[in-house]
Short mmCIF file of C-alpha atoms and ligand atoms in Angstrom, two decimals:
data_model
loop_
_atom_site.label_atom_id
_atom_site.label_comp_id
_atom_site.label_asym_id
_atom_site.label_seq_id
_atom_site.Cartn_x
_atom_site.Cartn_y
_atom_site.Cartn_z
CA MET A 28 0.38 9.41 19.90
CA THR A 29 -1.48 7.31 22.45
CA ILE A 30 -2.57 3.81 21.65
CA ALA A 31 -6.17 4.97 21.54
CA THR A 32 -5.39 7.67 18.98
CA SER A 33 -3.28 5.34 16.94
CA GLN A 34 -6.09 2.81 16.96
CA LEU A 35 -8.49 5.40 15.68
CA PHE A 36 -6.05 6.40 13.00
CA PHE A 37 -5.71 2.82 11.88
CA LEU A 38 -9.41 2.16 11.89
CA VAL A 39 -9.88 5.00 9.44
CA PHE A 40 -6.79 3.90 7.52
CA THR A 41 -8.06 0.32 7.33
CA ALA A 42 -11.53 1.36 6.29
CA ILE A 43 -10.09 3.41 3.46
CA LEU A 44 -7.70 0.67 2.45
CA PHE A 45 -10.41 -1.93 2.24
CA SER A 46 -13.04 0.10 0.53
CA SER A 47 -10.81 1.43 -2.20
CA ALA A 48 -10.11 -0.15 -5.53
CA HIS A 49 -6.93 0.43 -7.49
CA PHE A 50 -6.40 3.73 -9.07
CA SER A 51 -2.79 4.40 -9.78
CA ALA A 52 -2.88 4.18 -13.54
CA GLN A 53 0.48 4.34 -15.25
CA SER A 54 1.26 5.27 -18.79
CA SER A 55 2.05 2.09 -20.68
CA ASN A 56 5.26 3.40 -22.23
CA GLU A 57 6.90 4.05 -18.89
CA ASP A 58 10.13 2.18 -18.20
CA GLU A 59 8.71 -0.67 -16.17
CA GLU A 60 11.87 -1.57 -14.27
CA ASP A 61 12.02 1.94 -12.90
CA VAL A 62 9.36 1.05 -10.42
CA LYS A 63 8.07 3.72 -8.06
CA LYS A 64 5.94 3.67 -5.00
CA SER A 65 3.47 5.84 -6.87
CA HIS A 66 2.82 2.89 -9.20
CA PHE A 67 0.88 1.35 -6.32
CA PRO A 68 -2.43 2.43 -4.85
CA ASP A 69 -2.49 4.88 -1.98
CA GLY A 70 -2.86 3.05 1.29
CA PHE A 71 -0.97 0.05 -0.15
CA LEU A 72 0.86 -1.81 2.61
CA PHE A 73 4.63 -2.01 2.20
CA GLY A 74 6.39 -4.06 4.81
CA THR A 75 8.87 -6.73 5.76
CA SER A 76 8.17 -10.22 7.13
CA THR A 77 9.62 -12.48 9.79
CA SER A 78 8.39 -15.53 11.71
CA SER A 79 8.70 -16.47 15.36
CA TYR A 80 10.97 -19.50 15.21
CA GLN A 81 13.22 -17.92 12.61
CA VAL A 82 14.06 -14.80 14.63
CA GLU A 83 13.00 -14.96 18.27
CA GLY A 84 15.39 -17.36 20.04
CA ALA A 85 14.80 -17.48 23.83
CA PHE A 86 13.55 -20.95 23.12
CA LEU A 87 12.81 -21.96 26.69
CA GLU A 88 12.74 -18.58 28.38
CA ASP A 89 10.01 -16.88 30.37
CA GLY A 90 7.73 -19.88 30.41
CA LYS A 91 7.84 -20.82 26.73
CA GLY A 92 7.24 -24.50 26.02
CA ALA A 93 9.20 -26.64 23.57
CA SER A 94 7.99 -26.46 19.97
CA ASN A 95 8.20 -29.08 17.23
CA TRP A 96 11.12 -27.13 15.73
CA ASP A 97 12.99 -26.93 19.04
CA VAL A 98 12.87 -30.71 19.26
CA PHE A 99 13.54 -31.39 15.57
CA CYS A 100 16.58 -29.10 15.37
CA HIS A 101 18.15 -30.80 18.35
CA VAL A 102 18.32 -34.12 16.53
CA PRO A 103 21.80 -34.24 14.96
CA GLY A 104 21.71 -34.32 11.18
CA ASN A 105 18.31 -32.71 10.71
CA ILE A 106 19.62 -29.20 10.02
CA MET A 107 22.63 -27.95 8.06
CA ASN A 108 25.62 -27.69 10.41
CA ASN A 109 23.31 -28.84 13.21
CA GLU A 110 22.16 -25.27 13.69
CA ASN A 111 18.94 -24.38 15.49
CA GLY A 112 16.70 -21.50 16.57
CA ASP A 113 17.65 -21.58 20.27
CA VAL A 114 19.05 -18.06 19.93
CA ALA A 115 18.18 -17.24 16.31
CA ASP A 116 18.40 -13.42 15.99
CA ASP A 117 17.65 -13.01 19.69
CA HIS A 118 14.70 -10.91 18.63
CA TYR A 119 12.96 -11.82 21.90
CA HIS A 120 15.46 -9.60 23.72
CA ARG A 121 16.24 -7.15 20.92
CA TYR A 122 12.74 -6.48 19.65
CA LEU A 123 12.88 -2.77 20.49
CA GLU A 124 15.99 -2.29 18.39
CA ASP A 125 14.36 -4.35 15.63
CA LEU A 126 11.17 -2.32 15.63
CA LYS A 127 13.25 0.85 15.34
CA ILE A 128 14.88 -0.70 12.32
CA VAL A 129 11.48 -1.55 10.87
CA GLN A 130 10.42 2.06 11.32
CA SER A 131 13.63 3.42 9.86
CA LEU A 132 12.88 1.55 6.63
CA GLY A 133 9.82 3.73 6.15
CA VAL A 134 7.35 0.84 5.90
CA ASN A 135 3.74 1.11 7.01
CA ALA A 136 3.33 -2.59 7.91
CA TYR A 137 5.26 -5.40 9.53
CA ARG A 138 4.37 -9.09 9.28
CA PHE A 139 5.39 -11.42 12.10
CA SER A 140 4.07 -14.64 13.62
CA ILE A 141 3.13 -15.70 17.11
CA SER A 142 4.92 -18.61 18.69
CA TRP A 143 2.13 -20.98 19.75
CA ALA A 144 4.36 -22.56 22.44
CA ARG A 145 5.22 -19.13 23.89
CA ILE A 146 1.53 -18.39 24.41
CA LEU A 147 0.42 -21.94 25.22
CA PRO A 148 3.46 -23.97 26.30
CA ARG A 149 1.33 -27.14 26.43
CA GLY A 150 -1.42 -26.27 23.98
CA ARG A 151 -4.84 -26.42 25.54
CA PHE A 152 -3.52 -28.90 28.13
CA GLY A 153 -1.89 -26.21 30.24
CA GLU A 154 -2.03 -22.56 31.22
CA ILE A 155 -1.65 -19.43 29.13
CA ASN A 156 1.85 -17.99 29.55
CA PRO A 157 1.43 -14.33 30.63
CA ARG A 158 5.00 -13.46 29.61
CA GLY A 159 4.21 -14.58 26.09
CA ILE A 160 1.15 -12.35 25.96
CA MET A 161 3.26 -9.46 27.27
CA PHE A 162 5.89 -9.96 24.58
CA TYR A 163 3.46 -9.74 21.68
CA ASN A 164 1.56 -6.87 23.32
CA GLU A 165 4.85 -4.99 23.44
CA ILE A 166 5.49 -5.66 19.77
CA ILE A 167 2.00 -4.66 18.68
CA ASP A 168 1.90 -1.49 20.81
CA ASN A 169 5.35 -0.45 19.69
CA LEU A 170 4.47 -0.94 16.05
CA LEU A 171 1.32 1.13 16.41
CA LEU A 172 3.16 3.89 18.20
CA ARG A 173 5.52 4.00 15.24
CA GLY A 174 2.64 4.18 12.79
CA ILE A 175 3.14 0.63 11.54
CA GLN A 176 0.33 -1.88 10.96
CA PRO A 177 0.88 -5.28 12.59
CA PHE A 178 0.10 -8.06 10.08
CA VAL A 179 -0.02 -11.17 12.22
CA THR A 180 0.40 -14.79 11.20
CA ILE A 181 -1.12 -17.01 13.87
CA HIS A 182 0.79 -20.13 12.88
CA HIS A 183 4.07 -20.24 10.93
CA HIS A 184 5.28 -23.87 11.09
CA ASP A 185 5.85 -24.07 14.89
CA ILE A 186 3.44 -25.95 17.16
CA PRO A 187 3.85 -26.94 20.82
CA GLN A 188 5.67 -30.28 20.93
CA GLU A 189 3.08 -31.45 23.45
CA LEU A 190 0.50 -31.64 20.64
CA GLU A 191 2.83 -33.74 18.55
CA ASP A 192 3.54 -36.08 21.48
CA ARG A 193 -0.04 -36.39 22.69
CA TYR A 194 -1.86 -37.06 19.47
CA GLY A 195 0.36 -36.63 16.40
CA GLY A 196 -0.10 -32.94 15.68
CA TRP A 197 -1.64 -32.10 12.31
CA LEU A 198 -2.47 -35.75 11.59
CA ASN A 199 -5.15 -35.80 14.25
CA PRO A 200 -8.48 -33.90 13.99
CA LEU A 201 -7.97 -32.97 17.66
CA ILE A 202 -5.58 -30.28 16.48
CA GLN A 203 -8.56 -28.33 15.15
CA LYS A 204 -9.72 -27.76 18.71
CA ASP A 205 -6.23 -26.71 19.79
CA PHE A 206 -5.81 -24.34 16.87
CA VAL A 207 -9.11 -22.59 17.48
CA TYR A 208 -8.30 -22.33 21.18
CA PHE A 209 -4.97 -20.68 20.32
CA ALA A 210 -6.53 -18.42 17.69
CA GLU A 211 -9.21 -17.30 20.13
CA ILE A 212 -6.57 -16.26 22.65
CA CYS A 213 -4.83 -14.24 19.93
CA PHE A 214 -8.08 -12.52 18.88
CA GLU A 215 -9.03 -11.89 22.49
CA LYS A 216 -5.67 -10.53 23.64
CA PHE A 217 -4.43 -8.75 20.51
CA GLY A 218 -7.43 -8.32 18.23
CA ASP A 219 -8.33 -4.83 19.41
CA ARG A 220 -5.14 -3.61 17.72
CA VAL A 221 -4.48 -6.16 14.95
CA LYS A 222 -6.40 -5.56 11.72
CA PHE A 223 -4.77 -8.21 9.55
CA TRP A 224 -4.77 -11.86 10.56
CA ALA A 225 -3.31 -14.73 8.56
CA THR A 226 -4.28 -18.05 10.12
CA ILE A 227 -1.60 -20.38 8.71
CA ASN A 228 1.57 -19.81 6.71
CA GLU A 229 2.16 -21.97 3.63
CA PRO A 230 0.21 -25.12 4.55
CA GLY A 231 1.06 -26.62 1.14
CA LEU A 232 4.79 -26.29 1.55
CA PHE A 233 4.60 -27.40 5.16
CA VAL A 234 2.75 -30.67 4.51
CA ASN A 235 5.04 -31.38 1.59
CA ARG A 236 8.14 -31.08 3.77
CA ALA A 237 6.68 -32.57 6.94
CA TYR A 238 4.70 -35.51 5.51
CA ILE A 239 5.94 -36.20 1.95
CA ARG A 240 9.69 -35.48 2.11
CA GLY A 241 10.20 -35.75 5.85
CA THR A 242 12.54 -32.76 6.06
CA TYR A 243 10.40 -30.67 8.47
CA PRO A 244 9.07 -31.93 11.80
CA PRO A 245 7.68 -34.45 12.47
CA GLY A 246 9.91 -35.85 9.70
CA HIS A 247 7.47 -38.34 8.21
CA CYS A 248 7.88 -39.91 4.78
CA SER A 249 7.87 -43.18 2.91
CA LYS A 250 9.66 -44.47 -0.19
CA PRO A 251 10.39 -43.34 -2.85
CA PHE A 252 10.24 -39.86 -1.29
CA GLY A 253 12.61 -40.58 1.53
CA ASN A 254 13.76 -43.03 4.12
CA CYS A 255 11.98 -42.04 7.33
CA SER A 256 11.28 -44.21 10.35
CA SER A 257 7.56 -43.50 10.04
CA GLY A 258 5.04 -41.94 7.70
CA ASN A 259 3.10 -42.52 4.53
CA SER A 260 3.87 -39.92 1.86
CA ASP A 261 0.86 -40.89 -0.23
CA ILE A 262 -1.76 -40.40 2.47
CA GLU A 263 -0.53 -38.33 5.44
CA PRO A 264 -0.17 -35.01 3.59
CA LEU A 265 -3.83 -35.24 2.59
CA ILE A 266 -4.91 -35.80 6.17
CA ALA A 267 -2.69 -33.06 7.59
CA MET A 268 -3.94 -30.58 4.99
CA HIS A 269 -7.55 -31.50 5.71
CA ASN A 270 -6.99 -30.70 9.38
CA MET A 271 -5.22 -27.46 8.55
CA LEU A 272 -8.02 -26.27 6.29
CA LEU A 273 -10.69 -27.13 8.85
CA SER A 274 -8.66 -25.46 11.60
CA HIS A 275 -8.36 -22.35 9.46
CA SER A 276 -12.04 -22.19 8.69
CA MET A 277 -13.08 -22.78 12.31
CA ALA A 278 -10.84 -19.91 13.41
CA VAL A 279 -12.26 -17.67 10.67
CA HIS A 280 -15.79 -18.60 11.67
CA LEU A 281 -15.05 -17.67 15.27
CA TYR A 282 -13.39 -14.40 14.27
CA ARG A 283 -16.31 -13.39 12.08
CA LYS A 284 -18.87 -14.31 14.68
CA GLN A 285 -17.28 -12.77 17.74
CA TYR A 286 -14.59 -10.28 16.79
CA GLN A 287 -14.76 -8.92 13.29
CA MET A 288 -17.52 -6.38 13.81
CA LYS A 289 -16.04 -5.22 17.07
CA HIS A 290 -12.44 -5.05 15.88
CA GLY A 291 -12.90 -4.23 12.22
CA GLY A 292 -10.13 -6.51 10.99
CA PHE A 293 -9.65 -8.96 8.14
CA ILE A 294 -8.63 -12.59 8.08
CA GLY A 295 -7.04 -14.78 5.45
CA ILE A 296 -4.39 -17.42 4.84
CA VAL A 297 -0.89 -17.34 3.35
CA VAL A 298 -0.05 -19.71 0.50
CA ASN A 299 3.19 -20.65 -1.18
CA ALA A 300 2.46 -19.72 -4.79
CA LEU A 301 5.06 -20.77 -7.33
CA MET A 302 4.40 -20.12 -11.02
CA TYR A 303 4.91 -22.88 -13.60
CA GLU A 304 5.76 -22.92 -17.31
CA PRO A 305 5.40 -25.97 -19.57
CA LEU A 306 8.73 -27.72 -20.09
CA THR A 307 7.93 -28.16 -23.79
CA ASP A 308 5.28 -26.82 -26.14
CA GLU A 309 3.45 -30.13 -25.93
CA GLU A 310 -0.16 -30.09 -24.78
CA LEU A 311 0.70 -32.68 -22.12
CA ASP A 312 3.14 -30.30 -20.45
CA ARG A 313 0.56 -27.51 -20.57
CA GLN A 314 -1.82 -29.78 -18.73
CA ALA A 315 1.00 -30.54 -16.30
CA VAL A 316 1.18 -26.80 -15.49
CA ASN A 317 -2.46 -26.86 -14.51
CA ARG A 318 -1.96 -29.96 -12.37
CA ALA A 319 1.08 -28.38 -10.66
CA LEU A 320 -1.05 -25.37 -9.76
CA ALA A 321 -3.90 -27.64 -8.63
CA PHE A 322 -1.73 -29.87 -6.42
CA ASN A 323 0.17 -26.99 -4.84
CA LEU A 324 -2.13 -23.99 -4.79
CA TYR A 325 -5.74 -24.79 -5.66
CA TRP A 326 -5.46 -27.62 -3.10
CA ILE A 327 -5.67 -24.95 -0.41
CA LEU A 328 -7.57 -22.12 -2.06
CA ASP A 329 -10.37 -24.01 -3.82
CA PRO A 330 -11.80 -25.39 -0.56
CA LEU A 331 -11.55 -22.01 1.15
CA VAL A 332 -13.26 -20.17 -1.69
CA PHE A 333 -15.55 -22.76 -3.31
CA GLY A 334 -15.98 -25.31 -0.50
CA ASP A 335 -14.24 -28.33 -2.03
CA TYR A 336 -10.93 -29.66 -3.31
CA PRO A 337 -10.08 -28.93 -6.95
CA PRO A 338 -11.62 -31.37 -9.46
CA GLU A 339 -8.12 -31.93 -10.89
CA MET A 340 -7.12 -33.52 -7.56
CA ARG A 341 -10.30 -35.50 -7.08
CA HIS A 342 -9.91 -36.93 -10.55
CA ILE A 343 -6.46 -38.31 -9.74
CA LEU A 344 -6.71 -39.11 -6.04
CA GLY A 345 -10.29 -40.38 -5.91
CA SER A 346 -11.33 -41.58 -2.49
CA GLU A 347 -7.84 -41.01 -0.99
CA LEU A 348 -8.68 -37.31 -0.96
CA PRO A 349 -10.74 -36.61 2.17
CA ARG A 350 -14.29 -35.30 1.83
CA PHE A 351 -15.90 -32.39 3.61
CA SER A 352 -19.22 -33.15 5.25
CA PRO A 353 -22.08 -30.79 4.31
CA ARG A 354 -21.56 -28.96 7.62
CA GLU A 355 -17.80 -28.62 7.03
CA ARG A 356 -18.43 -27.47 3.51
CA LYS A 357 -20.60 -24.66 4.73
CA LEU A 358 -17.93 -23.67 7.21
CA ILE A 359 -15.06 -23.76 4.79
CA GLU A 360 -16.63 -22.12 1.73
CA GLY A 361 -15.82 -18.42 1.53
CA SER A 362 -13.64 -18.53 4.65
CA LEU A 363 -11.20 -15.89 3.36
CA ASP A 364 -11.24 -12.09 3.36
CA PHE A 365 -7.94 -12.05 1.48
CA ILE A 366 -5.32 -14.34 0.02
CA GLY A 367 -1.72 -13.95 1.19
CA ILE A 368 0.68 -14.86 -1.61
CA ASN A 369 4.26 -15.89 -0.93
CA HIS A 370 5.93 -15.76 -4.32
CA TYR A 371 9.60 -16.39 -5.00
CA SER A 372 10.09 -18.46 -8.12
CA THR A 373 8.87 -20.12 -11.32
CA LEU A 374 9.57 -23.74 -12.34
CA TYR A 375 9.01 -25.82 -15.45
CA ALA A 376 6.30 -28.48 -15.30
CA LYS A 377 6.70 -31.78 -17.12
CA ASP A 378 4.01 -34.40 -17.63
CA CYS A 379 4.55 -37.76 -15.95
CA THR A 380 1.47 -39.58 -17.24
CA HIS A 381 3.04 -40.36 -20.59
CA SER A 382 6.73 -40.11 -19.87
CA ALA A 383 8.94 -41.57 -17.20
CA CYS A 384 9.56 -39.59 -14.02
CA THR A 385 11.45 -40.59 -10.91
CA ASP A 386 11.51 -39.63 -7.22
CA GLY A 387 7.78 -39.98 -6.73
CA GLU A 388 6.57 -37.50 -9.32
CA ASP A 389 4.94 -40.40 -11.11
CA ARG A 390 2.63 -40.88 -8.13
CA PRO A 391 -0.88 -39.55 -7.61
CA ILE A 392 0.09 -37.41 -4.59
CA GLN A 393 2.34 -35.33 -6.86
CA GLY A 394 -0.30 -35.08 -9.59
CA PHE A 395 1.95 -36.92 -12.08
CA VAL A 396 3.98 -33.75 -12.55
CA ASN A 397 7.70 -33.24 -12.40
CA THR A 398 8.78 -29.67 -11.63
CA THR A 399 12.27 -28.49 -12.40
CA GLY A 400 14.21 -25.27 -12.84
CA TYR A 401 16.07 -26.49 -15.92
CA ARG A 402 15.29 -27.09 -19.60
CA ASP A 403 18.09 -28.81 -21.53
CA GLY A 404 20.48 -27.81 -18.76
CA VAL A 405 19.55 -24.11 -18.97
CA ALA A 406 18.06 -22.47 -15.88
CA ILE A 407 14.63 -20.86 -16.17
CA GLY A 408 15.96 -17.69 -14.54
CA GLY A 409 18.77 -16.22 -12.49
CA LEU A 410 20.19 -18.47 -9.79
CA THR A 411 19.77 -17.81 -6.08
CA GLY A 412 21.01 -19.55 -2.95
CA LEU A 413 18.16 -22.08 -2.93
CA PRO A 414 17.99 -24.85 -5.53
CA ARG A 415 14.35 -24.30 -6.53
CA PHE A 416 14.34 -20.51 -6.31
CA PHE A 417 15.06 -18.79 -9.65
CA VAL A 418 14.73 -15.15 -10.53
CA VAL A 419 11.76 -14.96 -12.92
CA PRO A 420 10.06 -11.60 -12.27
CA GLU A 421 7.28 -12.09 -14.83
CA GLY A 422 6.17 -15.10 -12.77
CA MET A 423 4.87 -12.59 -10.22
CA GLU A 424 2.58 -10.99 -12.77
CA LYS A 425 1.43 -14.38 -14.04
CA ILE A 426 0.66 -15.97 -10.68
CA ILE A 427 -1.25 -12.90 -9.50
CA ASP A 428 -3.23 -13.01 -12.70
CA TYR A 429 -4.05 -16.71 -12.27
CA VAL A 430 -5.22 -16.19 -8.71
CA LYS A 431 -7.19 -13.10 -9.74
CA LYS A 432 -9.05 -15.04 -12.43
CA ARG A 433 -9.69 -18.24 -10.56
CA TYR A 434 -10.82 -16.59 -7.33
CA ASN A 435 -12.84 -13.74 -8.73
CA ASN A 436 -10.27 -11.09 -7.83
CA LYS A 437 -10.35 -11.68 -4.12
CA PRO A 438 -8.13 -9.11 -2.34
CA MET A 439 -4.50 -10.26 -2.22
CA PHE A 440 -1.38 -9.33 -0.31
CA VAL A 441 2.07 -10.42 -1.43
CA THR A 442 3.02 -11.55 2.05
CA GLU A 443 6.54 -12.67 1.05
CA ASN A 444 9.00 -12.08 -1.77
CA GLY A 445 12.74 -12.18 -1.30
CA PHE A 446 16.21 -13.15 -2.47
CA THR A 447 19.18 -15.04 -1.06
CA PRO A 448 22.44 -14.89 -3.04
CA PRO A 449 23.90 -17.99 -4.73
CA GLU A 450 26.51 -19.86 -2.69
CA GLN A 451 29.41 -19.37 -5.07
CA GLN A 452 29.17 -15.64 -4.51
CA SER A 453 31.54 -14.19 -1.98
CA GLU A 454 30.73 -14.65 1.69
CA GLN A 455 32.73 -11.57 2.65
CA VAL A 456 30.64 -9.31 4.86
CA GLN A 457 31.36 -6.32 2.63
CA ASP A 458 30.01 -8.18 -0.39
CA LEU A 459 26.94 -9.37 1.48
CA LEU A 460 26.25 -5.77 2.45
CA GLU A 461 26.59 -4.55 -1.14
CA ASP A 462 23.61 -6.63 -2.27
CA ILE A 463 22.94 -5.12 -5.68
CA ASP A 464 21.35 -8.38 -6.87
CA ARG A 465 18.73 -8.20 -4.14
CA ILE A 466 17.87 -4.64 -5.17
CA LYS A 467 17.54 -5.72 -8.81
CA PHE A 468 15.37 -8.64 -7.71
CA HIS A 469 12.93 -6.48 -5.78
CA LYS A 470 12.76 -3.79 -8.45
CA ALA A 471 11.94 -6.35 -11.12
CA TYR A 472 9.37 -8.22 -9.00
CA LEU A 473 7.75 -4.97 -7.89
CA ALA A 474 7.54 -3.81 -11.50
CA ALA A 475 5.82 -7.11 -12.41
CA LEU A 476 3.45 -6.70 -9.49
CA ALA A 477 2.64 -3.14 -10.58
CA ARG A 478 1.76 -4.49 -14.04
CA ALA A 479 -0.60 -7.05 -12.51
CA ILE A 480 -2.27 -4.31 -10.49
CA ARG A 481 -2.54 -2.16 -13.59
CA ASN A 482 -4.33 -5.08 -15.23
CA GLY A 483 -6.90 -5.02 -12.49
CA ALA A 484 -5.58 -7.37 -9.80
CA ASP A 485 -6.76 -6.33 -6.35
CA VAL A 486 -3.41 -6.49 -4.55
CA ARG A 487 -3.17 -4.46 -1.35
CA GLY A 488 0.30 -5.00 0.00
CA TYR A 489 3.85 -6.24 -0.56
CA PHE A 490 6.15 -7.61 2.15
CA ILE A 491 9.85 -8.29 1.68
CA TRP A 492 11.17 -11.51 3.16
CA SER A 493 12.95 -10.69 5.32
CA LEU A 494 13.65 -7.83 7.69
CA MET A 495 16.96 -9.42 8.66
CA ASP A 496 19.00 -12.56 8.01
CA ASN A 497 17.53 -15.40 10.04
CA PHE A 498 17.17 -19.14 10.55
CA GLU A 499 16.24 -20.54 7.13
CA TRP A 500 14.80 -23.85 8.41
CA VAL A 501 16.81 -26.89 7.28
CA HIS A 502 19.40 -24.61 5.65
CA GLY A 503 20.29 -22.97 8.97
CA TYR A 504 21.85 -19.51 8.90
CA LYS A 505 23.78 -19.78 5.64
CA LYS A 506 20.93 -18.51 3.53
CA ARG A 507 20.61 -14.79 4.05
CA PHE A 508 17.32 -13.22 2.96
CA GLY A 509 17.60 -10.09 5.12
CA LEU A 510 17.58 -6.41 4.27
CA TYR A 511 19.74 -6.29 7.40
CA TYR A 512 22.87 -8.34 7.82
CA VAL A 513 23.06 -10.21 11.13
CA ASP A 514 26.51 -11.08 12.43
CA ARG A 515 26.24 -14.61 13.84
CA GLN A 516 28.82 -13.92 16.55
CA THR A 517 27.70 -10.56 17.88
CA LEU A 518 24.14 -10.66 16.49
CA ASN A 519 24.64 -7.02 15.50
CA ARG A 520 22.35 -5.84 12.72
CA THR A 521 23.80 -3.80 9.82
CA PRO A 522 21.74 -2.38 6.97
CA LYS A 523 22.57 -3.81 3.58
CA ARG A 524 22.46 -1.58 0.52
CA SER A 525 18.99 -3.03 -0.19
CA ALA A 526 17.69 -1.61 3.10
CA ARG A 527 18.74 1.85 1.98
CA TRP A 528 17.24 1.26 -1.46
CA PHE A 529 13.91 0.16 0.09
CA THR A 530 13.83 3.28 2.26
CA SER A 531 14.45 5.55 -0.69
CA PHE A 532 11.84 3.64 -2.72
CA LEU A 533 9.35 4.21 0.09
CA THR A 534 10.18 7.79 0.87
CA ASN A 535 11.31 9.50 -2.35
CA ASN A 536 8.02 9.15 -4.12
CA SER A 537 5.00 11.27 -3.81
CA HIS A 538 1.54 10.37 -4.95
CA SER A 539 0.03 12.48 -7.65
CA ASN A 540 -3.36 10.84 -7.49
CA LYS A 541 -4.85 12.16 -4.29
CA ASP A 542 -8.09 13.26 -5.90
CA GLU A 543 -8.71 9.89 -7.46
CA PHE A 544 -7.82 8.29 -4.17
CA TRP A 545 -10.53 10.07 -2.26
CA ARG A 546 -13.06 9.55 -4.99
CA ASP A 547 -12.31 5.85 -5.35
CA SER A 548 -12.19 5.19 -1.64
CA PHE A 549 -15.94 5.60 -1.64
CA ARG A 550 -16.44 3.08 -4.39
CA ASN A 551 -17.98 0.28 -2.51
CA LYS A 552 -16.11 -2.90 -3.13
CA ASP A 553 -17.69 -5.24 -0.65
CA MET A 554 -14.72 -6.80 1.05
CA LEU A 555 -16.81 -8.92 3.32
CA LYS A 556 -19.02 -10.41 0.69
CA ARG A 557 -19.60 -13.93 1.94
CA SER A 558 -21.27 -15.62 -0.97
CA GLY A 559 -21.53 -15.36 -4.69
CA ASP A 560 -17.89 -16.17 -5.32
CA LYS A 561 -18.03 -17.91 -8.63
CA LYS A 562 -15.17 -19.78 -10.17
CA ALA A 563 -14.30 -17.56 -13.12
CA ASP A 564 -13.44 -19.19 -16.41
CA ILE A 565 -9.75 -19.18 -17.03
C1 NOJ B 4 8.61 -18.94 2.98
C2 NOJ B 4 8.49 -19.15 4.44
O1 NOJ B 4 7.26 -18.65 4.89
C3 NOJ B 4 9.63 -18.56 5.24
O2 NOJ B 4 9.55 -19.11 6.52
C4 NOJ B 4 10.95 -18.85 4.55
O3 NOJ B 4 12.03 -18.44 5.32
C5 NOJ B 4 10.95 -18.19 3.21
N1 NOJ B 4 9.89 -18.75 2.41
C6 NOJ B 4 12.24 -18.34 2.42
O4 NOJ B 4 12.44 -19.68 2.10
#
């Protein structure tokens, strides 16, 4: 298939995908854990996710500039075992093999991110790097030739270090100009073939780590959150987020004005969406759940849907919370075609307005909420390899339902969901390859997602994090989220049992609802509706 034919195919495919509602009704007495592909709408995207810094390596090759993560990882003590992404999975050199693997899984989509410093080694203060453009063109063309939709994240935590050095990165409004410049290059160079754009990955988690806790670059924090050489944990996250949201909406505005009609794509953002349960039955803890959602999730989505920060935050933070000017408000309101949901875990929420909390949870920036995975020493769900990730499949159904209700059932994609085994489990390669727990995890979360869809949630895709084991930020390479095992010495990729399970999940099912599919695809759900989004009562 030529690129032109594949483009045509995907235009039709995309049009169908985005004009159809959900139609794969299931009988309610069906065993829910026995989840099947046919429980999801036709045209649903099933894929895997990666991000540039976590897999690419080739950190200074072919004209790439240094990124904030390149610099941060090279400071001893910042990352577990002083590991870094200099080589990572060497995806930069092995991308062809990796794309074959992606295809062999049987997925119809693949989510990856673009390294800003590979395209613009010095941000807008230098030239475009043609080798960087070539690399992503290769990936996109290869995916399309294999019948796989590229789902592209423009920014996934890594910025050119030059922007950090020149003006302080996300803390300075100048970054808005840089971000839009970068986004425009992506739309211009790749937009004819990319139909799904996510502007920024997990801004909430990023500002928390980078400006409250100081564990991500630029490593800013203040007491009691941490002991950093610079930063202000009470204020900086608010400023950085404000710049991220404005950057997002400026890029969306540009896309809609200049590219969307021509390219027929869709643009959204990806949020880190944890679910919360009250620690006790007390009303105060129930209110704490709402504040946890407000300070972690509505913080990002309320402005992008309704045009302002959530009232729950304004109430607590007052004038510390930045304001959008009338012009900015117009720009930001409704600046989403879809919401990308990264969902991994559920935590308990405990009120800190009436009871004592430590470690900063008793401060306005944390919404006076303490979140924890334990009640009376008992974990909320199965343990994983990360301290705040617990296996609570029903949290998937609940968070999707919350987002559906608050944001008027805006189209959603589950852009990440994944599992890394607890440390005490064996580190023998054979055991890592026999990853039954990962299979159970995905089956249970997919079943919960299917229930949410059955209840009317407009979810259009599900991406497993991750295609292969990779650099898990401050945890280095010890945390293994991959469907493929990566040997750290040889960098050879080996399918885990979960890779085979995913393939059989994707290929052994046939749809029995073709007629409904064609009928419903003509139901006109107006994806691009710009206004009229009303905050639904929840
Ligand atoms: C979310 C992030 O987007 C990704 O970079 C990370 O590796 C996974 N969560 C797992 O922690």
